[in-house]
CSV table of C-alpha atoms in Angstrom, one decimal:
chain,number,residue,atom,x,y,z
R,33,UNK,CA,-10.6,42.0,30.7
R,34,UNK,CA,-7.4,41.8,29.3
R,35,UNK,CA,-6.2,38.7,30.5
R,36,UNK,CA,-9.7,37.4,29.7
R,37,UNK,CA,-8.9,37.8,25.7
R,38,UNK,CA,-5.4,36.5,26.4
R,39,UNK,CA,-6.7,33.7,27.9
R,40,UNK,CA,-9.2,33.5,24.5
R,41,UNK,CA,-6.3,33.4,22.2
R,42,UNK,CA,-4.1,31.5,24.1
R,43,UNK,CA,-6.8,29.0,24.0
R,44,UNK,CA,-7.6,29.4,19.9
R,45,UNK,CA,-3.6,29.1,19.4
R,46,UNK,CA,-3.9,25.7,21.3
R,47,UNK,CA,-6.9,24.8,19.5
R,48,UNK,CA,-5.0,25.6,15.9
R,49,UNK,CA,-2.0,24.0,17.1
R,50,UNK,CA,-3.4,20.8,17.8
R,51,UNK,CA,-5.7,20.7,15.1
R,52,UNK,CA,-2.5,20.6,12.8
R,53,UNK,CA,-0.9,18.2,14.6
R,54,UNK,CA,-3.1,15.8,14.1
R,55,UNK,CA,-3.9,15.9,10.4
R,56,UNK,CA,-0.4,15.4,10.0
R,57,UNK,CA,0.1,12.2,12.1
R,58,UNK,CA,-3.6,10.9,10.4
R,59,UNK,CA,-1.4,10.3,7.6
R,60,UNK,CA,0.4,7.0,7.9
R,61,UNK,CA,4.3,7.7,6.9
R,62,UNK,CA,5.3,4.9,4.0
R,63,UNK,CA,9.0,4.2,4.2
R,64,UNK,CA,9.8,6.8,1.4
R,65,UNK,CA,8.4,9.6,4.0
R,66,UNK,CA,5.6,10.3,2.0
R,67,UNK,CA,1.6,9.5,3.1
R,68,UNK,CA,0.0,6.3,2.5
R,69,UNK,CA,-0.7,5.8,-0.3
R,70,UNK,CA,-4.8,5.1,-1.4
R,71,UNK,CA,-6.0,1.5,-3.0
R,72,UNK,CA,-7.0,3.8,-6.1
R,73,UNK,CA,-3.1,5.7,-6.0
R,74,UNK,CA,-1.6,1.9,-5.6
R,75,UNK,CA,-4.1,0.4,-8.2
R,76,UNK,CA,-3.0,3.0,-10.9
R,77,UNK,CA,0.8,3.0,-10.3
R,78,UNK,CA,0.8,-0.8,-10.4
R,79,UNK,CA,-1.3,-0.3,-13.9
R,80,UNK,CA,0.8,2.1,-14.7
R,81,UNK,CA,4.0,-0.1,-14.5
R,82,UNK,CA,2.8,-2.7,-15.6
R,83,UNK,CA,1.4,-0.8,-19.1
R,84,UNK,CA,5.2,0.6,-19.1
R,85,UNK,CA,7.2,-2.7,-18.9
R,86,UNK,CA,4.9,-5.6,-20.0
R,87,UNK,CA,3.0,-3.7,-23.1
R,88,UNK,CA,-0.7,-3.8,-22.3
R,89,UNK,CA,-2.9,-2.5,-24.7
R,90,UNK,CA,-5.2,0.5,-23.4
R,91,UNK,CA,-8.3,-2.5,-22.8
R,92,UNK,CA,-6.5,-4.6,-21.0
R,93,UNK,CA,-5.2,-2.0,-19.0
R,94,UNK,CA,-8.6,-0.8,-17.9
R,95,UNK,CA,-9.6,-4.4,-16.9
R,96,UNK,CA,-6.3,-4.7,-14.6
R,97,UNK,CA,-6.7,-1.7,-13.4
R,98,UNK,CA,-10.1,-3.0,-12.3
R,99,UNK,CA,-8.2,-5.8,-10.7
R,100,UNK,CA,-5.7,-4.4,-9.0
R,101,UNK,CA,-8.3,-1.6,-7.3
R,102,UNK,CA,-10.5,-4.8,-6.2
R,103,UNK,CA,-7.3,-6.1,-4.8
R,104,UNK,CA,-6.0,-3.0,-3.0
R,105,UNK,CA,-8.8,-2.2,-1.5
R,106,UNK,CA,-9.2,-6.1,0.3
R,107,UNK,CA,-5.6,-5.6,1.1
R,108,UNK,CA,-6.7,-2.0,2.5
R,109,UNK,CA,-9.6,-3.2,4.7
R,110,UNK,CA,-6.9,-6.2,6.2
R,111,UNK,CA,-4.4,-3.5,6.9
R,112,UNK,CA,-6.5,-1.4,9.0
R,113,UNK,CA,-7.2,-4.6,11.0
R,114,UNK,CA,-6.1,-4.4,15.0
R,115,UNK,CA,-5.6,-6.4,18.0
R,116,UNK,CA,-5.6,-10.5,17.6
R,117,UNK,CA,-7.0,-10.6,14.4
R,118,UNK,CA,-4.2,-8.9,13.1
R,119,UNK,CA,-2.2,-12.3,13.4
R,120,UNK,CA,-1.9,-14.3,10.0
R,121,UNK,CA,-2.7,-11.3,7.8
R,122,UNK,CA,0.3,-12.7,5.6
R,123,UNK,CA,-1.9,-16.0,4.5
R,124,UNK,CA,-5.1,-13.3,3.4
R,125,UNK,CA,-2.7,-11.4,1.6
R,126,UNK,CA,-1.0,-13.8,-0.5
R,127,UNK,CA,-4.3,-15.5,-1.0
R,128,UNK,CA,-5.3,-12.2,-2.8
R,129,UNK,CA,-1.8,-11.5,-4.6
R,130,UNK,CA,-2.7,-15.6,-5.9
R,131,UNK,CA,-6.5,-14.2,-7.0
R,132,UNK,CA,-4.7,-10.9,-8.8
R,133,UNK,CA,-3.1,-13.5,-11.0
R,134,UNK,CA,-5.7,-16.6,-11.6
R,135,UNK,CA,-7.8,-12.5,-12.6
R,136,UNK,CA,-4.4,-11.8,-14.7
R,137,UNK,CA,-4.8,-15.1,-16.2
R,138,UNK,CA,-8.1,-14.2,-17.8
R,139,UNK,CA,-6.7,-11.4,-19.3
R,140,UNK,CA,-3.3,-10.8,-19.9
R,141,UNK,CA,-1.3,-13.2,-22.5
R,142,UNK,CA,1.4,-15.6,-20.8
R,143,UNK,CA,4.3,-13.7,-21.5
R,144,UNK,CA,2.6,-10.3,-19.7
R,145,UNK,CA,1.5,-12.4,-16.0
R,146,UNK,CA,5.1,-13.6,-16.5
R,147,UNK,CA,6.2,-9.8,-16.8
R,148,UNK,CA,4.0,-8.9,-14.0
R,149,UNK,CA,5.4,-11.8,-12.0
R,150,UNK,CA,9.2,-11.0,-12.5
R,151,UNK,CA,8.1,-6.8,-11.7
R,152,UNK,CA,7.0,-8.3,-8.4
R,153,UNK,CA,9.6,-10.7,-7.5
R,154,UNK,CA,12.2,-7.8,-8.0
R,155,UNK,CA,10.0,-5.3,-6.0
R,156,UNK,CA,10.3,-8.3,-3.3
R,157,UNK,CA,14.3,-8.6,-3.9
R,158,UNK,CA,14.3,-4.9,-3.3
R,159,UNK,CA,12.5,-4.8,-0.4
R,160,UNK,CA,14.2,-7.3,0.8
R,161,UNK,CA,17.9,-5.9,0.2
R,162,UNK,CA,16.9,-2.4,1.7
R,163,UNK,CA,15.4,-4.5,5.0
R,164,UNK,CA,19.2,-6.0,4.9
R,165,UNK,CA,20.8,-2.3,4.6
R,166,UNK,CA,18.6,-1.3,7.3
R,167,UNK,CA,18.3,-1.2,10.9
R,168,UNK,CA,16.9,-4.2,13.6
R,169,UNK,CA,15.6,-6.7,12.9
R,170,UNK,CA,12.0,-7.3,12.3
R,171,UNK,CA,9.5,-9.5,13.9
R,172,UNK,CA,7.2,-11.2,11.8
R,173,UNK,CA,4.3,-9.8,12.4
R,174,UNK,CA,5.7,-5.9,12.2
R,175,UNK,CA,6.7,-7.2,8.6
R,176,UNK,CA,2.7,-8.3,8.1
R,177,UNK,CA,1.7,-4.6,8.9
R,178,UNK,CA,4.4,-2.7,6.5
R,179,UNK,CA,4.9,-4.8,4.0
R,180,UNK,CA,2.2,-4.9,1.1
R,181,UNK,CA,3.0,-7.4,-0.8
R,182,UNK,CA,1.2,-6.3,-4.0
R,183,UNK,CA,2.4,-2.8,-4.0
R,184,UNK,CA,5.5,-3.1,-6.3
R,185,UNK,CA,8.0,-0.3,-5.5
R,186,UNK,CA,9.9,1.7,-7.9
C-alpha cells in the first residue's frame, strides 16, 4: 500500500513537473530573453514610439495604432508559418512594412512617415550592428524567422 501512494505522488510530481516545463518553453524567447511579444504588445510600443518621437496628436495615434495592430497581426500569422512555405517570408513582410506606410501616408503629415521611417531604419542599423557583435553567422532564411522587420527595438 505504501509504495502504491509513492508510486501516486511520484507520478503527480512528474505530472507537475512537466506541466511547468512546458508552459515555459510555449513561450518563444525574443533576443532580450523575454517572451514574445503579442501583435497588440508590438502594435502599442510602436504607437507608443512613435507618439514619443514624431509628435502625433492623440487621433492620429488611435488610427496608427489601428494600423500597426492590422500589420502585426499579418506579420504574426506569416511567422507562425512552417515547412516550405516558410521560404520568401522576407518578400510578404516588406510588402506589409510598404502597406504600413502607403496607411501612414493617409494619415500622418510628411515630416511624421519621415520620423517613422528614420525610427525604423535605426532600429535596422541596430539590429544589424548587434548581429555584427554577435556570434555565427546567419543563414538567410534563420534571419526571415527572427527578424521582424516592423518591430522597431529600443
Amino acid at each position: 500500500m505504501k509504495k502504491l501512494i509513492q508510486l501516486a505522488f511520484s507520478i503527480l510530481a512528474i505530472g507537475i513537473a512537466t506541466q511547468g516545463m512546458s508552459q515555459s518553453l510555449s513561450q518563444t524567447p525574443t533576443a532580450s530573453g523575454k517572451g514574445r511579444k503579442t501583435p497588440e504588445q508590438r502594435a502599442q510600443a510602436i504607437t507608443d514610439r512613435m507618439k514619443k518621437n514624431c509628435g502625433l496628436s492623440d487621433d492620429q495615434s488611435a488610427k496608427a495604432y489601428k494600423i500597426n495592430l492590422n500589420i502585426a497581426k499579418r506579420n504574426e500569422a506569416l511567422k507562425s508559418q512552417r515547412g516550405p512555405e516558410k521560404r520568401g517570408l522576407g518578400k510578404q513582410f516588406f510588402a506589409n512594412e510598404q502597406e504600413r506606410i502607403n496607411q501612414f501616408n493617409t494619415v500622418l503629415s510628411p515630416e511624421q512617415v519621415a520620423c517613422y521611417k528614420k525610427m525604423r531604419e535605426e532600429a535596422k542599423n541596430k539590429r544589424m550592428n548587434a548581429s555584427k557583435k554577435g556570434s555565427k553567422e546567419k543563414k538567410e532564411e534563420d534571419i526571415d524567422d527572427e527578424v521582424d522587420l516592423v518591430e522597431i527595438e529600443k
